[in-house]
Short mmCIF file of C-alpha atoms in Angstrom, two decimals:
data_model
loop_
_atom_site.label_atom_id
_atom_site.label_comp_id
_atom_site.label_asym_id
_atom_site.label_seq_id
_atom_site.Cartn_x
_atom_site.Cartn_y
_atom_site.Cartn_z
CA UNK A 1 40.99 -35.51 -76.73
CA UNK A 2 44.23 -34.33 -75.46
CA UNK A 3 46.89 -36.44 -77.01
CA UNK A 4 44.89 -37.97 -80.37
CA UNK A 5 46.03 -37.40 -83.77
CA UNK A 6 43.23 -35.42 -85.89
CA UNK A 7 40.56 -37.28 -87.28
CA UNK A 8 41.56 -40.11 -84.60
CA UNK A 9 39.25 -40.97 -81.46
CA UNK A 10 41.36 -42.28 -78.53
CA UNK A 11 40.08 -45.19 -76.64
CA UNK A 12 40.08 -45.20 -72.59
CA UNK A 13 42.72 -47.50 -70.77
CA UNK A 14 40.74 -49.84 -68.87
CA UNK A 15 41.69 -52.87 -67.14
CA UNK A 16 41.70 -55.99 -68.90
CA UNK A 17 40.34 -57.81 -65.90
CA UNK A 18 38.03 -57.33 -62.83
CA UNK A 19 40.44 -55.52 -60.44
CA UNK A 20 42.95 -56.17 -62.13
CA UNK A 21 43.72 -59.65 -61.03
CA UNK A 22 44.86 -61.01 -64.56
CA UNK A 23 42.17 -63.37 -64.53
CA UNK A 24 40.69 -63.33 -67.86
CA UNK A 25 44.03 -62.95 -69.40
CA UNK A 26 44.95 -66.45 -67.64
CA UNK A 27 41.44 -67.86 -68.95
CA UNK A 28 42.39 -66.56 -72.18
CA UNK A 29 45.56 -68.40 -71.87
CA UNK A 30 44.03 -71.41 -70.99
CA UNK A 31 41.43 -71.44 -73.73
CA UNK A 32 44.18 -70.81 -75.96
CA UNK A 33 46.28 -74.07 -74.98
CA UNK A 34 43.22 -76.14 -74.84
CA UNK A 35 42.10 -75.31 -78.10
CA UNK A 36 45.39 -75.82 -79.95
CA UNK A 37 45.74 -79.42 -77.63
CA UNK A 38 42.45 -80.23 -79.51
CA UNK A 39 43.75 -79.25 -82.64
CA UNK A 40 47.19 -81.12 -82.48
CA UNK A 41 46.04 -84.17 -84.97
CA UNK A 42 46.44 -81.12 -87.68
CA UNK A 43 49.73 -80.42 -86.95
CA UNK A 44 50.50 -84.31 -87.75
CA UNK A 45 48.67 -84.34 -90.78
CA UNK A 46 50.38 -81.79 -92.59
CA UNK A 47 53.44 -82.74 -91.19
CA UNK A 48 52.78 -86.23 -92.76
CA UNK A 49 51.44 -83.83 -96.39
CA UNK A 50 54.83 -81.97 -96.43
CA UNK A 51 56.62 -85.17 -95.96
CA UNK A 52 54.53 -87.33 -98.71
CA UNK A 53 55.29 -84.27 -101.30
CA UNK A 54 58.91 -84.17 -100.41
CA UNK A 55 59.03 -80.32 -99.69
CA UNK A 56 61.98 -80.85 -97.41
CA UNK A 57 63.68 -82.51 -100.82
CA UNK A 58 63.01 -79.60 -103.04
CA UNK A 59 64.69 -77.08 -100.79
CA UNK A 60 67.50 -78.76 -100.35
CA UNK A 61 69.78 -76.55 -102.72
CA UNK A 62 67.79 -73.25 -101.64
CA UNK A 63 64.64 -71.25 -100.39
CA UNK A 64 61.61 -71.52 -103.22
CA UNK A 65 58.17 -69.92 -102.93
CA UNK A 66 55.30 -72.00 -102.85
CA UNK A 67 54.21 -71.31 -106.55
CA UNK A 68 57.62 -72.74 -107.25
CA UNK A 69 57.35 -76.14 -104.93
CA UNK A 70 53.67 -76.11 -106.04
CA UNK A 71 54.54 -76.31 -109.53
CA UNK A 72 58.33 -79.15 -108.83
CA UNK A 73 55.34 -81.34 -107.34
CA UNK A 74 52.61 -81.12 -109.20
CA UNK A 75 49.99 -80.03 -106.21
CA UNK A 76 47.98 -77.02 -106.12
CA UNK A 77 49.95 -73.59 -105.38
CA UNK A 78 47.67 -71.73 -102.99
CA UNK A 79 47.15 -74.47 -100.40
CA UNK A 80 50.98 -75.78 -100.28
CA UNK A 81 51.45 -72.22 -99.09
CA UNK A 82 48.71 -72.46 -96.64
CA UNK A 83 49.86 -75.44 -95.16
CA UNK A 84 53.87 -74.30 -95.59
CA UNK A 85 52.61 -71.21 -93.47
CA UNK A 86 51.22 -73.43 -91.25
CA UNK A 87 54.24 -75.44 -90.35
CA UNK A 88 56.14 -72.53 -90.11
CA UNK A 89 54.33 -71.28 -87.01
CA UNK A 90 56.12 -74.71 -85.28
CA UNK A 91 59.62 -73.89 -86.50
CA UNK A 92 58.90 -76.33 -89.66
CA UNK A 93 60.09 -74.00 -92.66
CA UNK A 94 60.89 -70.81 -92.42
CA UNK A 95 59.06 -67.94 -94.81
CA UNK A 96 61.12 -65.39 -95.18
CA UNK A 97 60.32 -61.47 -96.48
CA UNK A 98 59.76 -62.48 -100.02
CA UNK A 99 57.91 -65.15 -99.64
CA UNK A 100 60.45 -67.78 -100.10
CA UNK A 101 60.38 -70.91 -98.02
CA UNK A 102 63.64 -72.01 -96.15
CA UNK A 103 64.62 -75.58 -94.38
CA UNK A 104 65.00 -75.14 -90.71
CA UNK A 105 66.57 -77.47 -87.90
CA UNK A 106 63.25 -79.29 -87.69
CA UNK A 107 62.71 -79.84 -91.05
CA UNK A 108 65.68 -81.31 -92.09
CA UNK A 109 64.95 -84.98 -91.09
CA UNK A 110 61.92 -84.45 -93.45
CA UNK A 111 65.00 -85.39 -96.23
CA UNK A 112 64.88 -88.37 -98.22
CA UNK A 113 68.17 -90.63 -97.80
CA UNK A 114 70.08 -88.18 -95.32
CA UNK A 115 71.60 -89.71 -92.57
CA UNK A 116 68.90 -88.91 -89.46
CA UNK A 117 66.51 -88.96 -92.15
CA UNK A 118 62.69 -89.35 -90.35
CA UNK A 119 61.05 -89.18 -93.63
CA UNK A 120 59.76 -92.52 -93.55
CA UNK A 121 58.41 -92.96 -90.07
CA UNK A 122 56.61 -89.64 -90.66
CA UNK A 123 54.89 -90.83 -93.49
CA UNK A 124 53.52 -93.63 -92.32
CA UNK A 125 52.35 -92.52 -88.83
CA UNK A 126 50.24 -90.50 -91.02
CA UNK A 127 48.63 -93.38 -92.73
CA UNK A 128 45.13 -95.23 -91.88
CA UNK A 129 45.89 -98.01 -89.30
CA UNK A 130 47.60 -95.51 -87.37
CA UNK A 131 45.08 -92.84 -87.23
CA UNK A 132 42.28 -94.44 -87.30
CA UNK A 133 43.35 -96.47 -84.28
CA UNK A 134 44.11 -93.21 -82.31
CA UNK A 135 40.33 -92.01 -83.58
CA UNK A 136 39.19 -94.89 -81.64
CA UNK A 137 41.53 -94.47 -78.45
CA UNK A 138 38.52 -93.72 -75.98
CA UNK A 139 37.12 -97.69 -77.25
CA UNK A 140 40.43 -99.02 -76.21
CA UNK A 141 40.34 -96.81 -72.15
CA UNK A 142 36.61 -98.29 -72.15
CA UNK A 143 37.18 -101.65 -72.94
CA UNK A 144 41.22 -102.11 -72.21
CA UNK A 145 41.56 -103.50 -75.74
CA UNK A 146 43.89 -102.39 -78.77
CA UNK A 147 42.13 -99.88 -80.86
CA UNK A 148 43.98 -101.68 -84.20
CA UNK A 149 42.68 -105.07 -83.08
CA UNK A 150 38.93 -103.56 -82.60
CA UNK A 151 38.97 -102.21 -85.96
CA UNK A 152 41.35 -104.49 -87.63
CA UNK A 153 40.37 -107.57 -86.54
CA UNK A 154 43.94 -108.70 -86.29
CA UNK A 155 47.01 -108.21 -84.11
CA UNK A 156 49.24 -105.05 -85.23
CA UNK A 157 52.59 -107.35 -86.51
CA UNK A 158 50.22 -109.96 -88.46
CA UNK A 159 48.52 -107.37 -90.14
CA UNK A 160 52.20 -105.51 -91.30
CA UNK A 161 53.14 -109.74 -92.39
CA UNK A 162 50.01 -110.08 -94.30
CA UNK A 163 50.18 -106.42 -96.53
CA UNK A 164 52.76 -106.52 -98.24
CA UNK A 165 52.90 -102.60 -99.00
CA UNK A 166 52.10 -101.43 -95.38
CA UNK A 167 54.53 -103.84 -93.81
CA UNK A 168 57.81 -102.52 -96.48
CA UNK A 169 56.90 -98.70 -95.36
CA UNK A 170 56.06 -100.06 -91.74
CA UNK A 171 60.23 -101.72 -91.45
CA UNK A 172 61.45 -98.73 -93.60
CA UNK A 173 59.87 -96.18 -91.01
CA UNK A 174 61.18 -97.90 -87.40
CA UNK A 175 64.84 -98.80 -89.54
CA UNK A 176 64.63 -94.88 -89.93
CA UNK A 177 63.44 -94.73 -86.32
CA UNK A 178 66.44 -97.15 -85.54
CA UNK A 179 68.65 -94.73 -87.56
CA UNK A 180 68.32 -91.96 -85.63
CA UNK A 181 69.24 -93.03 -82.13
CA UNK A 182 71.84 -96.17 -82.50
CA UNK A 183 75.17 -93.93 -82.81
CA UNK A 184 73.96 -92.88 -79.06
CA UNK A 185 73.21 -95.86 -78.22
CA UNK A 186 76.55 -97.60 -79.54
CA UNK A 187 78.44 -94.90 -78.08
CA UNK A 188 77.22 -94.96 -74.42
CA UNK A 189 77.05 -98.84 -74.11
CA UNK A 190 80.76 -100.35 -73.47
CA UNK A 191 81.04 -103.68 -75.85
CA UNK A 192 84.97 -104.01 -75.08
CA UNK A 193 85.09 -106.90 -73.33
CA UNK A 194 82.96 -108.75 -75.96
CA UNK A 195 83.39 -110.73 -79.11
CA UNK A 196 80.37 -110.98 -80.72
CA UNK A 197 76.45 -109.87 -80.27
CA UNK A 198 73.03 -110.66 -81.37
CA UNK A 199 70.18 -107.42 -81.87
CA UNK A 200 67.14 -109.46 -81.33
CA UNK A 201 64.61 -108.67 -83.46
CA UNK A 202 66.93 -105.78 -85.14
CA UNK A 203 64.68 -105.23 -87.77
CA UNK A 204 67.01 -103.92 -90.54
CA UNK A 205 70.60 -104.25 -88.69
CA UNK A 206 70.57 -99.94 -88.22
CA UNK A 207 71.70 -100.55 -84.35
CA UNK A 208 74.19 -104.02 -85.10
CA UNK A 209 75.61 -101.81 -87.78
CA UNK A 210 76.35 -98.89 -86.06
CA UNK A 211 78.12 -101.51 -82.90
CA UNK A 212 80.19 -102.87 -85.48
CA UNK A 213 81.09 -99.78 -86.60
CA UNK A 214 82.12 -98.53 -83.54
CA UNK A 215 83.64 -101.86 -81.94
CA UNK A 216 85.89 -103.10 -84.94
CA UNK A 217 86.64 -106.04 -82.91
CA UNK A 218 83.22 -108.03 -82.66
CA UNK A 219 81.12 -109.90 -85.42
CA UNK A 220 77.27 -109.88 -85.04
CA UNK A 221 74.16 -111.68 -85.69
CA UNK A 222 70.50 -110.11 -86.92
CA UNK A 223 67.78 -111.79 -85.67
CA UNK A 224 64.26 -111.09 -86.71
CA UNK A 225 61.19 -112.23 -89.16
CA UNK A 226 62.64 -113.79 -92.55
CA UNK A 227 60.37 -110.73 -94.45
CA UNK A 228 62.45 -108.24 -91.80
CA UNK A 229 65.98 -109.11 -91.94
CA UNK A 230 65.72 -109.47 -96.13
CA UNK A 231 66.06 -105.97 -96.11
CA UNK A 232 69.34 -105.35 -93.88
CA UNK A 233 71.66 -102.68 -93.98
CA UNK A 234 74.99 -104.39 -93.25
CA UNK A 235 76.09 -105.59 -96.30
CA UNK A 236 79.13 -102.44 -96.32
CA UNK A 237 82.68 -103.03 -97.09
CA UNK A 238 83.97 -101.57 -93.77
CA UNK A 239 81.74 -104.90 -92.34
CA UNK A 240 83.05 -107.60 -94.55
CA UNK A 241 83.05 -110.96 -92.85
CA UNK A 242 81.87 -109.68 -89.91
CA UNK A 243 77.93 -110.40 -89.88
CA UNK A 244 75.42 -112.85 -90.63
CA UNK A 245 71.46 -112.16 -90.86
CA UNK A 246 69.43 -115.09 -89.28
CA UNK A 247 65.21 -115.11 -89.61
CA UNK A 248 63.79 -116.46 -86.25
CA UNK A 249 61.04 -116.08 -84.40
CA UNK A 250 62.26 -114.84 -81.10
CA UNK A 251 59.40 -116.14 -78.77
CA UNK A 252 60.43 -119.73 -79.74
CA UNK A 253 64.55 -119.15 -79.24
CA UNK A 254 67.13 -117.11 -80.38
CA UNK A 255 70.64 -117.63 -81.69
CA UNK A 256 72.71 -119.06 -78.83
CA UNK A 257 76.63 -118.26 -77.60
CA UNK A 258 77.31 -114.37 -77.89
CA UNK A 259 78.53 -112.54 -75.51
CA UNK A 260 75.64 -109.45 -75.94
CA UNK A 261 72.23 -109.48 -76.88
CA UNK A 262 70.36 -106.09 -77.71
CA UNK A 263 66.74 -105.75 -77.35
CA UNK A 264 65.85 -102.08 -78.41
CA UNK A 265 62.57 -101.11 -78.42
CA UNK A 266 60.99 -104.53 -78.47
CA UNK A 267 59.52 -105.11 -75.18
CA UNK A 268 57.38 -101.95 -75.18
CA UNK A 269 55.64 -103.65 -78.09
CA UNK A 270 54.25 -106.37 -75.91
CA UNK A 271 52.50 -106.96 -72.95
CA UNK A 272 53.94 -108.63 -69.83
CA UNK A 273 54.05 -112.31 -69.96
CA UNK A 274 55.03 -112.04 -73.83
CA UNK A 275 57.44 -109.89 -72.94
CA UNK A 276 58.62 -112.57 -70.02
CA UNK A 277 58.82 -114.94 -73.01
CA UNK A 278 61.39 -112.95 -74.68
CA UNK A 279 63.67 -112.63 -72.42
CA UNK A 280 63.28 -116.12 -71.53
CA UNK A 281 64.38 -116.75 -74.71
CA UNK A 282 67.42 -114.91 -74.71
CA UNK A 283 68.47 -116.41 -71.12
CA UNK A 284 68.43 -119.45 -72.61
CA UNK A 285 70.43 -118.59 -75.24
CA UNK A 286 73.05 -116.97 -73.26
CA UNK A 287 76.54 -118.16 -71.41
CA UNK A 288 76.65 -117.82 -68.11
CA UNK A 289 79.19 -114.59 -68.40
CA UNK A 290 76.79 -112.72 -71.16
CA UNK A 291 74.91 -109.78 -70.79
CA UNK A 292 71.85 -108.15 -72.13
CA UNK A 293 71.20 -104.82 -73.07
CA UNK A 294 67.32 -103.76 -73.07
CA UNK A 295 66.88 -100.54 -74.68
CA UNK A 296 63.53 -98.90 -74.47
CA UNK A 297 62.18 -95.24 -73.51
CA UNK A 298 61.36 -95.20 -69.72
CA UNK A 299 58.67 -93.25 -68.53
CA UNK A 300 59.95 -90.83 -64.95
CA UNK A 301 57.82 -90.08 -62.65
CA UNK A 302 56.11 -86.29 -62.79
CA UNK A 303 54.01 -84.75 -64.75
CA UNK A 304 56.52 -83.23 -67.50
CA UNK A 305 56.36 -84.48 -70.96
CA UNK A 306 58.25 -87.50 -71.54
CA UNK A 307 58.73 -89.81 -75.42
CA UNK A 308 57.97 -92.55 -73.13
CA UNK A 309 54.49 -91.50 -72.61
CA UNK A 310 53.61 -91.01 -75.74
CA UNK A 311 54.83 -94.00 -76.99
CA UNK A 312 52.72 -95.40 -74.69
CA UNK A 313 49.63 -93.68 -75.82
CA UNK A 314 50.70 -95.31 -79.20
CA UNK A 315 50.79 -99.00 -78.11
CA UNK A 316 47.16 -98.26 -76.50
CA UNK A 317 46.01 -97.79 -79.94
CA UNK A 318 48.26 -99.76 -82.26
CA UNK A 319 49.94 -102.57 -80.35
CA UNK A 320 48.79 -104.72 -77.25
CA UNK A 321 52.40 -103.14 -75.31
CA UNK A 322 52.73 -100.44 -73.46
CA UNK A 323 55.36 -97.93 -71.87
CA UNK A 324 57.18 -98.97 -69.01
CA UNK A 325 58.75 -96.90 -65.45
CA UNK A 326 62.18 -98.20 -65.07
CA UNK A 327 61.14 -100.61 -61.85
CA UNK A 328 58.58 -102.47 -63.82
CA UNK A 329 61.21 -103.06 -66.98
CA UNK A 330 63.74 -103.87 -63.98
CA UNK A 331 60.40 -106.32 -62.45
CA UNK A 332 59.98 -108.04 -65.86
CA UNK A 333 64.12 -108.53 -65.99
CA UNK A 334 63.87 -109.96 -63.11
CA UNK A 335 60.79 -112.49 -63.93
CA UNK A 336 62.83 -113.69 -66.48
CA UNK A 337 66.10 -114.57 -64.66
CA UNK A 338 67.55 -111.69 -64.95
CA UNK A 339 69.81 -109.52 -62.62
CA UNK A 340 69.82 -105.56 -63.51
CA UNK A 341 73.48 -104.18 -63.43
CA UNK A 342 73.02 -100.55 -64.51
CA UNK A 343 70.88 -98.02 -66.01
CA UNK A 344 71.67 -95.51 -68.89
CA UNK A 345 70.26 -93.02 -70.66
CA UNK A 346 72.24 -92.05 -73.88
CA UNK A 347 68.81 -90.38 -74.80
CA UNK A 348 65.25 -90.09 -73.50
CA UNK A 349 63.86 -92.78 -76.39
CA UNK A 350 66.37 -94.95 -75.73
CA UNK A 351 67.05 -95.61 -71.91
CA UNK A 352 69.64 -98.72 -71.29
CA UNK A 353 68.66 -101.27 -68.85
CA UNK A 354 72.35 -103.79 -68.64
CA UNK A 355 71.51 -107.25 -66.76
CA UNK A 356 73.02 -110.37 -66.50
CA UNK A 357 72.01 -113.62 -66.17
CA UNK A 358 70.65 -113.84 -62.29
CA UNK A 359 73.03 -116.04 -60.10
#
């Protein structure tokens, strides 16, 4: 044929679809995204393998080939690169030319004891009461249970009381969480006018510390379960004298008199009325001039991917909450005796709903 190299036979041009309408090439395209959708519980468990080995650690002070991460943690050489290869397809690593693996942008959190560090909320979203619950998230749409409580026999947060083990990682992973997002959170949110706050159920103190931080001025309380607060992170220098941990239960009452109270990312946990209950608590702990500051990832409307709905899909499975539109977090405010002053949005996890106590 005109054209071909010797010993070469030169294949016709043809269309790649009936009249060339691009058809298959869109059903190609559509097979493709389905098929990796189907496949995205993969992704998170070798995402939750690199983190358990510490891969992210071991580059730290440079690229290293698999053989040589294989051999610093003690698994086996050919499938680390296999799954390394794998996670580089989604930006996680980077393989360069000779086979070396690099840290990238995403997998930097992956660190252990770095300051955004994700490490530990990785690792345990990859661990049986959260999997297994999402295995069973077509039980909880056909009955409009919790998929944990099905299988469990026992609510999410009395399950992370009772083992001992689970429940450490469970408060190390959301402090990590917390980590993340409270320098947003403290930035955005004016405390000027105030003297002293209370996080409500604050877990390890990662959002009170970073207020303090910021607002030299005020003194804060941490309020959560006794097994919670043991582990806070405010005992610093820079916040001598200005903090006091305080175990409570926080549908019972709270610690009265402060000017703020934060709530992040406690009401999503819970459904309505317990939720009501909450707040109810903190109005009654509150002076007439205080003000509240509900942070929690609110779900727009559209069909574009949002954290909030994915959280959401979580407490379907895990915890008897759910994800909330900003008009029903502004409807349960409200329930409570609340009046909403202001929305923001220093991030899409962590959307600010300000209210004050309804006149």
């Amino acid at each position: 044929m005109a054209g071909a190299r010797p010993g070469t036979t030169e294949v016709p041009k043809t269309s790649s679809t009936p009249h060339g309408t691009g058809q298959a090439t869109d059903a190609e395209q559509v097979t493709s995204e389905l098929l990796e959708l189907a496949l995205g519980y993969v992704y998170s468990a070798a995402l939750h393998t690199a983190a358990r080995f510490g891969i992210a650690d071991h580059l730290a002070d440079g690229p290293r080939t698999a053989a040589e991460l294989a051999e610093a943690t003690d698994v086996n050489g050919p499938h680390l690169y296999r799954l390394l290869r794998f996670l580089a397809t989604k930006r996680v690593f980077r393989e360069d030319e000779e086979g070396r693996f690099h840290l990238t942008p995403l997998a930097e959190p992956l660190r252990t004891h770095t300051e955004r560090s994700l490490r530990d909320y990785i690792m345990v979203r990859g661990e049986a009461p959260f999997w297994q619950s999402a295995g069973h998230l077509h039980d909880a749409v056909r009955t409009g249970t919790t998929a944990f409580e099905d299988l469990y026999g026992t609510p999410f947060y009395d399950y992370v009381a009772t083992d001992r083990d689970f429940g450490a990682a469970f408060n190390s992973s959301m402090a990590a969480f917390s980590e993340a997002l409270s320098n947003g959170i403290a930035e955005a949110c004016d405390f000027s006018a105030a003297r002293s706050v209370v996080d409500v159920g604050g877990g390890r103190g990662g959002l009170l510390r970073a207020v303090l931080r910021r607002n030299p001025h005020l003194t804060g309380t941490l309020f959560d379960l006794e097994t919670v607060v043991a582990g806070h992170v405010l005992d610093t220098p820079e916040l001598a004298g200005r903090w006091k941990a305080e175990p409570g239960d926080f549908f019972t009452s709270v610690p009265a008199g402060a000017d703020v109270y934060l709530l992040k990312h406690v009401l999503a946990s819970w459904p309505d009325e317990r939720c009501v209950s909450i707040l109810r608590s903190c109005r009654r702990a509150m002076p007439a001039h205080g003000r509240l500051l509900a942070v929690n990832a609110m779900i727009p409307a559209g069909n574009e991917p949002h954290p909030g709905k994915t959280i959401d899909m979580l407490m379907m499975t895990v915890l008897n909450g759910r994800g909330r539109t900003r008009a029903e977090y502004e409807a349960l405010l409200t329930a409570a005796g609340f009046s909403v002053t202001r929305f923001l949005e220093p991030s899409p996890h962590a959307s600010v709903a300000e209210a004050v106590v309804a006149g």
